[in-house]
């Protein structure tokens, strides 16, 4: 998510909003040999470790899409396939979107996919999203109904707070500690479901570090915990199930109300 560029009222009055206004055409012929080599290197690295280091729900979605992932994906073709499976579609974009556009897409069950490929020197850890991160990290779990319903409702709720920077900070933390760096309990211990972990070789092995802290999922604690998105993580939150994640939707606005009326506040990292 990026800084919002419209107020909530502007957004609601923009009846002519159209996805084509922000879509970035994926010019497949513009990808260089280096880009295909980078994708294949990333795919092989993650493919070698992903089944040992991911939850079964992610693996199920990955299996649905695997035949499309051995080279840079055609976003339109993958979108059609995904739509048939779970009702979500994909939209190619140039990079990070403003909050209003991002939330609107999620609410309409559209996931934005960055069209560019990361640089070769960023293979183990990319500082910003690229097409591999978005596709390999996020798309497979869209096939899980509880998880994708959580994303859609998250987008719907977030739209209401576009003109409240403090609320967006709390909502950004919720997004980060779930969709990007979330963990889930399994019979074989904690496994990642967050896209920033699943698409990063370094982040997967960072989980095994004795220095990281893993907390049980609590929406209030999540919203109070700061993070650094350009570094390997030091803290993670673990859910019991994707049903638990979806059920927390009813708590989001109540928790925001409590946080917004408590002044001043400290984030958990400083407590």
XYZ file of C-alpha atoms in Angstrom:
271
model
C 0.000 0.000 0.000
C 1.079 3.553 -0.630
C -0.032 6.941 0.637
C -3.610 7.717 -0.276
C -4.059 10.366 -2.943
C -7.782 10.976 -2.530
C -10.114 11.654 0.343
C -12.819 9.128 1.166
C -15.488 11.474 -0.207
C -13.575 11.940 -3.463
C -13.355 8.188 -3.822
C -17.044 7.579 -3.207
C -18.020 10.266 -5.718
C -15.736 8.863 -8.431
C -18.468 6.897 -10.189
C -16.404 6.729 -13.380
C -13.574 4.798 -11.724
C -12.403 2.100 -14.091
C -9.726 -0.551 -13.713
C -8.359 0.275 -17.156
C -7.266 3.671 -15.786
C -4.573 2.017 -13.665
C -3.890 -1.134 -15.668
C -0.380 -1.507 -17.044
C -0.224 -3.575 -20.193
C 2.115 -6.534 -19.859
C 4.262 -6.305 -22.972
C 5.564 -9.857 -22.909
C 7.984 -9.216 -25.762
C 9.676 -6.472 -23.741
C 11.027 -8.931 -21.175
C 14.739 -9.518 -21.664
C 16.651 -12.793 -21.502
C 17.902 -11.638 -18.093
C 14.310 -11.324 -16.863
C 13.439 -14.897 -17.872
C 16.634 -16.171 -16.254
C 15.825 -14.303 -13.043
C 12.288 -15.721 -12.969
C 13.546 -19.282 -13.569
C 16.202 -18.933 -10.876
C 13.602 -17.669 -8.411
C 11.137 -20.381 -9.356
C 13.678 -23.181 -8.971
C 14.964 -21.819 -5.643
C 11.497 -21.513 -4.124
C 10.185 -24.713 -5.701
C 12.966 -26.687 -4.026
C 11.947 -25.560 -0.530
C 8.316 -24.462 -0.743
C 6.555 -27.726 0.103
C 8.573 -28.171 3.261
C 8.069 -24.552 4.239
C 4.444 -23.665 3.466
C 0.943 -24.553 4.594
C -1.185 -27.121 2.741
C -3.721 -24.469 1.692
C -0.999 -22.589 -0.161
C 0.315 -25.816 -1.679
C -3.162 -26.697 -2.951
C -3.434 -23.375 -4.763
C 0.105 -23.699 -6.078
C -0.752 -27.078 -7.576
C -3.716 -25.557 -9.436
C -1.436 -22.967 -11.005
C 1.874 -24.814 -11.294
C 1.758 -25.384 -15.046
C 1.737 -21.599 -15.553
C 4.641 -20.776 -13.258
C 7.757 -22.249 -14.896
C 8.288 -19.021 -16.850
C 7.217 -15.394 -16.504
C 3.453 -15.665 -16.317
C 1.023 -14.221 -18.814
C -1.122 -12.204 -16.403
C -4.245 -12.226 -18.589
C -4.138 -15.987 -19.110
C -3.495 -16.668 -15.426
C -6.332 -14.299 -14.516
C -8.800 -16.246 -16.640
C -7.734 -19.498 -15.016
C -7.949 -18.023 -11.521
C -11.385 -16.527 -12.194
C -12.699 -19.964 -13.127
C -11.258 -21.487 -9.962
C -12.236 -18.959 -7.298
C -13.851 -15.841 -8.778
C -10.801 -13.591 -8.352
C -9.023 -11.946 -11.259
C -5.654 -10.253 -11.760
C -4.714 -6.824 -13.074
C -1.264 -5.845 -14.283
C 0.039 -2.615 -12.702
C 3.271 -0.630 -12.911
C 4.065 -0.756 -9.187
C 2.699 0.168 -5.768
C -0.800 1.682 -5.879
C -2.305 4.442 -3.779
C -4.493 3.194 -0.948
C -7.783 4.162 -2.607
C -7.047 2.190 -5.772
C -5.600 -0.783 -3.925
C -8.557 -1.144 -1.559
C -11.027 -0.691 -4.405
C -9.436 -3.559 -6.336
C -9.473 -5.883 -3.336
C -13.108 -5.056 -2.675
C -13.898 -6.015 -6.272
C -11.936 -9.285 -5.921
C -9.134 -8.113 -8.192
C -5.513 -8.590 -7.140
C -2.905 -6.205 -8.640
C 0.187 -7.800 -10.172
C 3.341 -5.748 -10.740
C 4.538 -6.405 -14.294
C 8.290 -5.875 -13.846
C 10.839 -8.506 -12.807
C 13.280 -7.772 -9.982
C 16.982 -7.247 -10.635
C 19.298 -10.302 -10.538
C 21.039 -8.962 -7.418
C 17.674 -9.010 -5.596
C 17.038 -12.704 -6.151
C 17.215 -13.740 -2.491
C 15.437 -10.667 -1.129
C 13.603 -8.013 -3.118
C 13.029 -4.679 -1.401
C 9.878 -3.962 -3.428
C 7.172 -6.175 -4.962
C 7.705 -7.577 -8.442
C 5.770 -10.002 -10.608
C 7.346 -13.052 -8.945
C 6.468 -11.821 -5.460
C 2.883 -11.017 -6.423
C 2.239 -14.226 -8.361
C 4.208 -16.831 -6.413
C 3.676 -15.213 -3.026
C 0.027 -14.187 -3.172
C -1.953 -15.756 -6.006
C -2.050 -19.417 -4.856
C -3.871 -18.581 -1.614
C -6.577 -16.658 -3.453
C -7.985 -20.118 -4.178
C -8.723 -20.552 -0.453
C -12.201 -19.153 0.241
C -11.723 -18.099 3.872
C -8.474 -16.319 3.059
C -9.703 -14.581 -0.086
C -12.948 -13.568 1.644
C -10.832 -11.973 4.371
C -8.922 -9.965 1.749
C -12.106 -8.766 0.063
C -13.685 -7.681 3.348
C -10.427 -6.042 4.420
C -10.573 -3.933 1.265
C -14.220 -3.068 1.859
C -13.577 -1.887 5.421
C -10.383 -0.010 4.557
C -12.181 2.141 1.976
C -14.074 3.774 4.841
C -10.861 5.111 6.373
C -9.101 6.661 3.396
C -9.139 10.110 4.980
C -7.749 8.898 8.318
C -3.969 8.464 8.269
C -3.805 6.927 11.729
C -6.416 4.308 10.845
C -4.498 3.509 7.648
C -1.378 2.917 9.729
C -3.226 0.345 11.839
C -4.771 -1.271 8.777
C -1.376 -1.365 7.090
C 0.036 -3.305 10.023
C -2.821 -5.789 9.798
C -2.101 -6.290 6.104
C 1.629 -6.678 6.698
C 1.363 -9.228 9.507
C -1.185 -11.330 7.614
C -0.928 -11.129 3.812
C 2.796 -10.443 3.762
C 4.370 -12.115 6.800
C 1.597 -14.245 8.323
C 2.168 -17.704 9.825
C -0.347 -20.483 10.455
C -0.289 -23.412 12.879
C -0.033 -26.847 11.264
C 0.595 -30.402 12.427
C 4.232 -29.804 11.518
C 4.692 -26.523 13.344
C 4.294 -22.939 12.151
C 4.228 -22.473 8.374
C 4.167 -19.210 6.411
C 1.213 -18.072 4.330
C 2.383 -14.472 3.829
C 3.569 -13.575 0.356
C 6.696 -11.707 1.469
C 7.945 -14.924 3.072
C 6.804 -17.429 0.446
C 8.465 -15.526 -2.396
C 11.744 -14.898 -0.533
C 14.434 -17.526 -0.005
C 16.064 -15.412 2.710
C 12.809 -14.704 4.554
C 11.869 -18.398 4.698
C 15.130 -19.235 6.436
C 14.924 -16.138 8.594
C 11.982 -17.838 10.308
C 14.377 -20.424 11.715
C 16.486 -17.769 13.432
C 16.608 -17.787 17.203
C 16.371 -13.993 17.092
C 12.796 -13.756 15.756
C 9.736 -13.505 17.971
C 6.536 -15.342 17.116
C 3.282 -14.169 18.707
C -0.176 -15.698 18.791
C -2.503 -13.718 16.548
C -4.295 -10.937 18.383
C -5.758 -8.192 16.243
C -5.146 -5.488 18.844
C -1.496 -6.459 19.282
C -1.064 -6.713 15.502
C -2.371 -3.186 14.985
C -0.071 -1.846 17.708
C 3.083 -3.499 16.366
C 5.333 -1.565 14.005
C 7.423 -3.193 11.274
C 10.197 -2.506 8.770
C 9.231 -3.718 5.319
C 12.678 -3.305 3.739
C 14.476 -5.660 6.141
C 14.232 -9.282 7.177
C 11.571 -9.502 9.852
C 12.074 -9.785 13.600
C 8.454 -10.505 14.574
C 5.657 -12.661 13.195
C 2.069 -13.487 14.158
C 0.603 -16.974 13.881
C -3.076 -17.795 13.276
C -4.787 -21.070 14.211
C -6.650 -21.284 10.889
C -7.847 -19.195 7.962
C -11.314 -19.345 9.471
C -9.910 -17.534 12.515
C -8.464 -14.906 10.197
C -11.770 -14.384 8.408
C -13.691 -14.253 11.684
C -11.506 -11.397 12.940
C -13.186 -9.173 10.327
C -15.933 -8.405 12.827
C -13.294 -7.095 15.264
C -11.444 -4.745 12.906
C -13.672 -1.691 13.175
C -14.246 -2.170 16.908
C -10.503 -2.330 17.467
C -9.924 0.725 15.273
C -12.509 2.674 17.252
C -10.738 1.837 20.503
C -7.311 2.700 19.123
C -8.394 5.988 17.580
C -9.900 7.323 20.804
C -6.850 6.404 22.904
C -4.348 9.281 22.769
C -1.412 9.180 22.872
C -0.427 5.602 22.001
C 2.807 3.641 21.787
C 3.416 0.822 19.368
C 4.207 -2.607 20.783
C 7.857 -2.492 19.728
C 8.410 0.366 22.158
C 6.434 -1.109 25.052
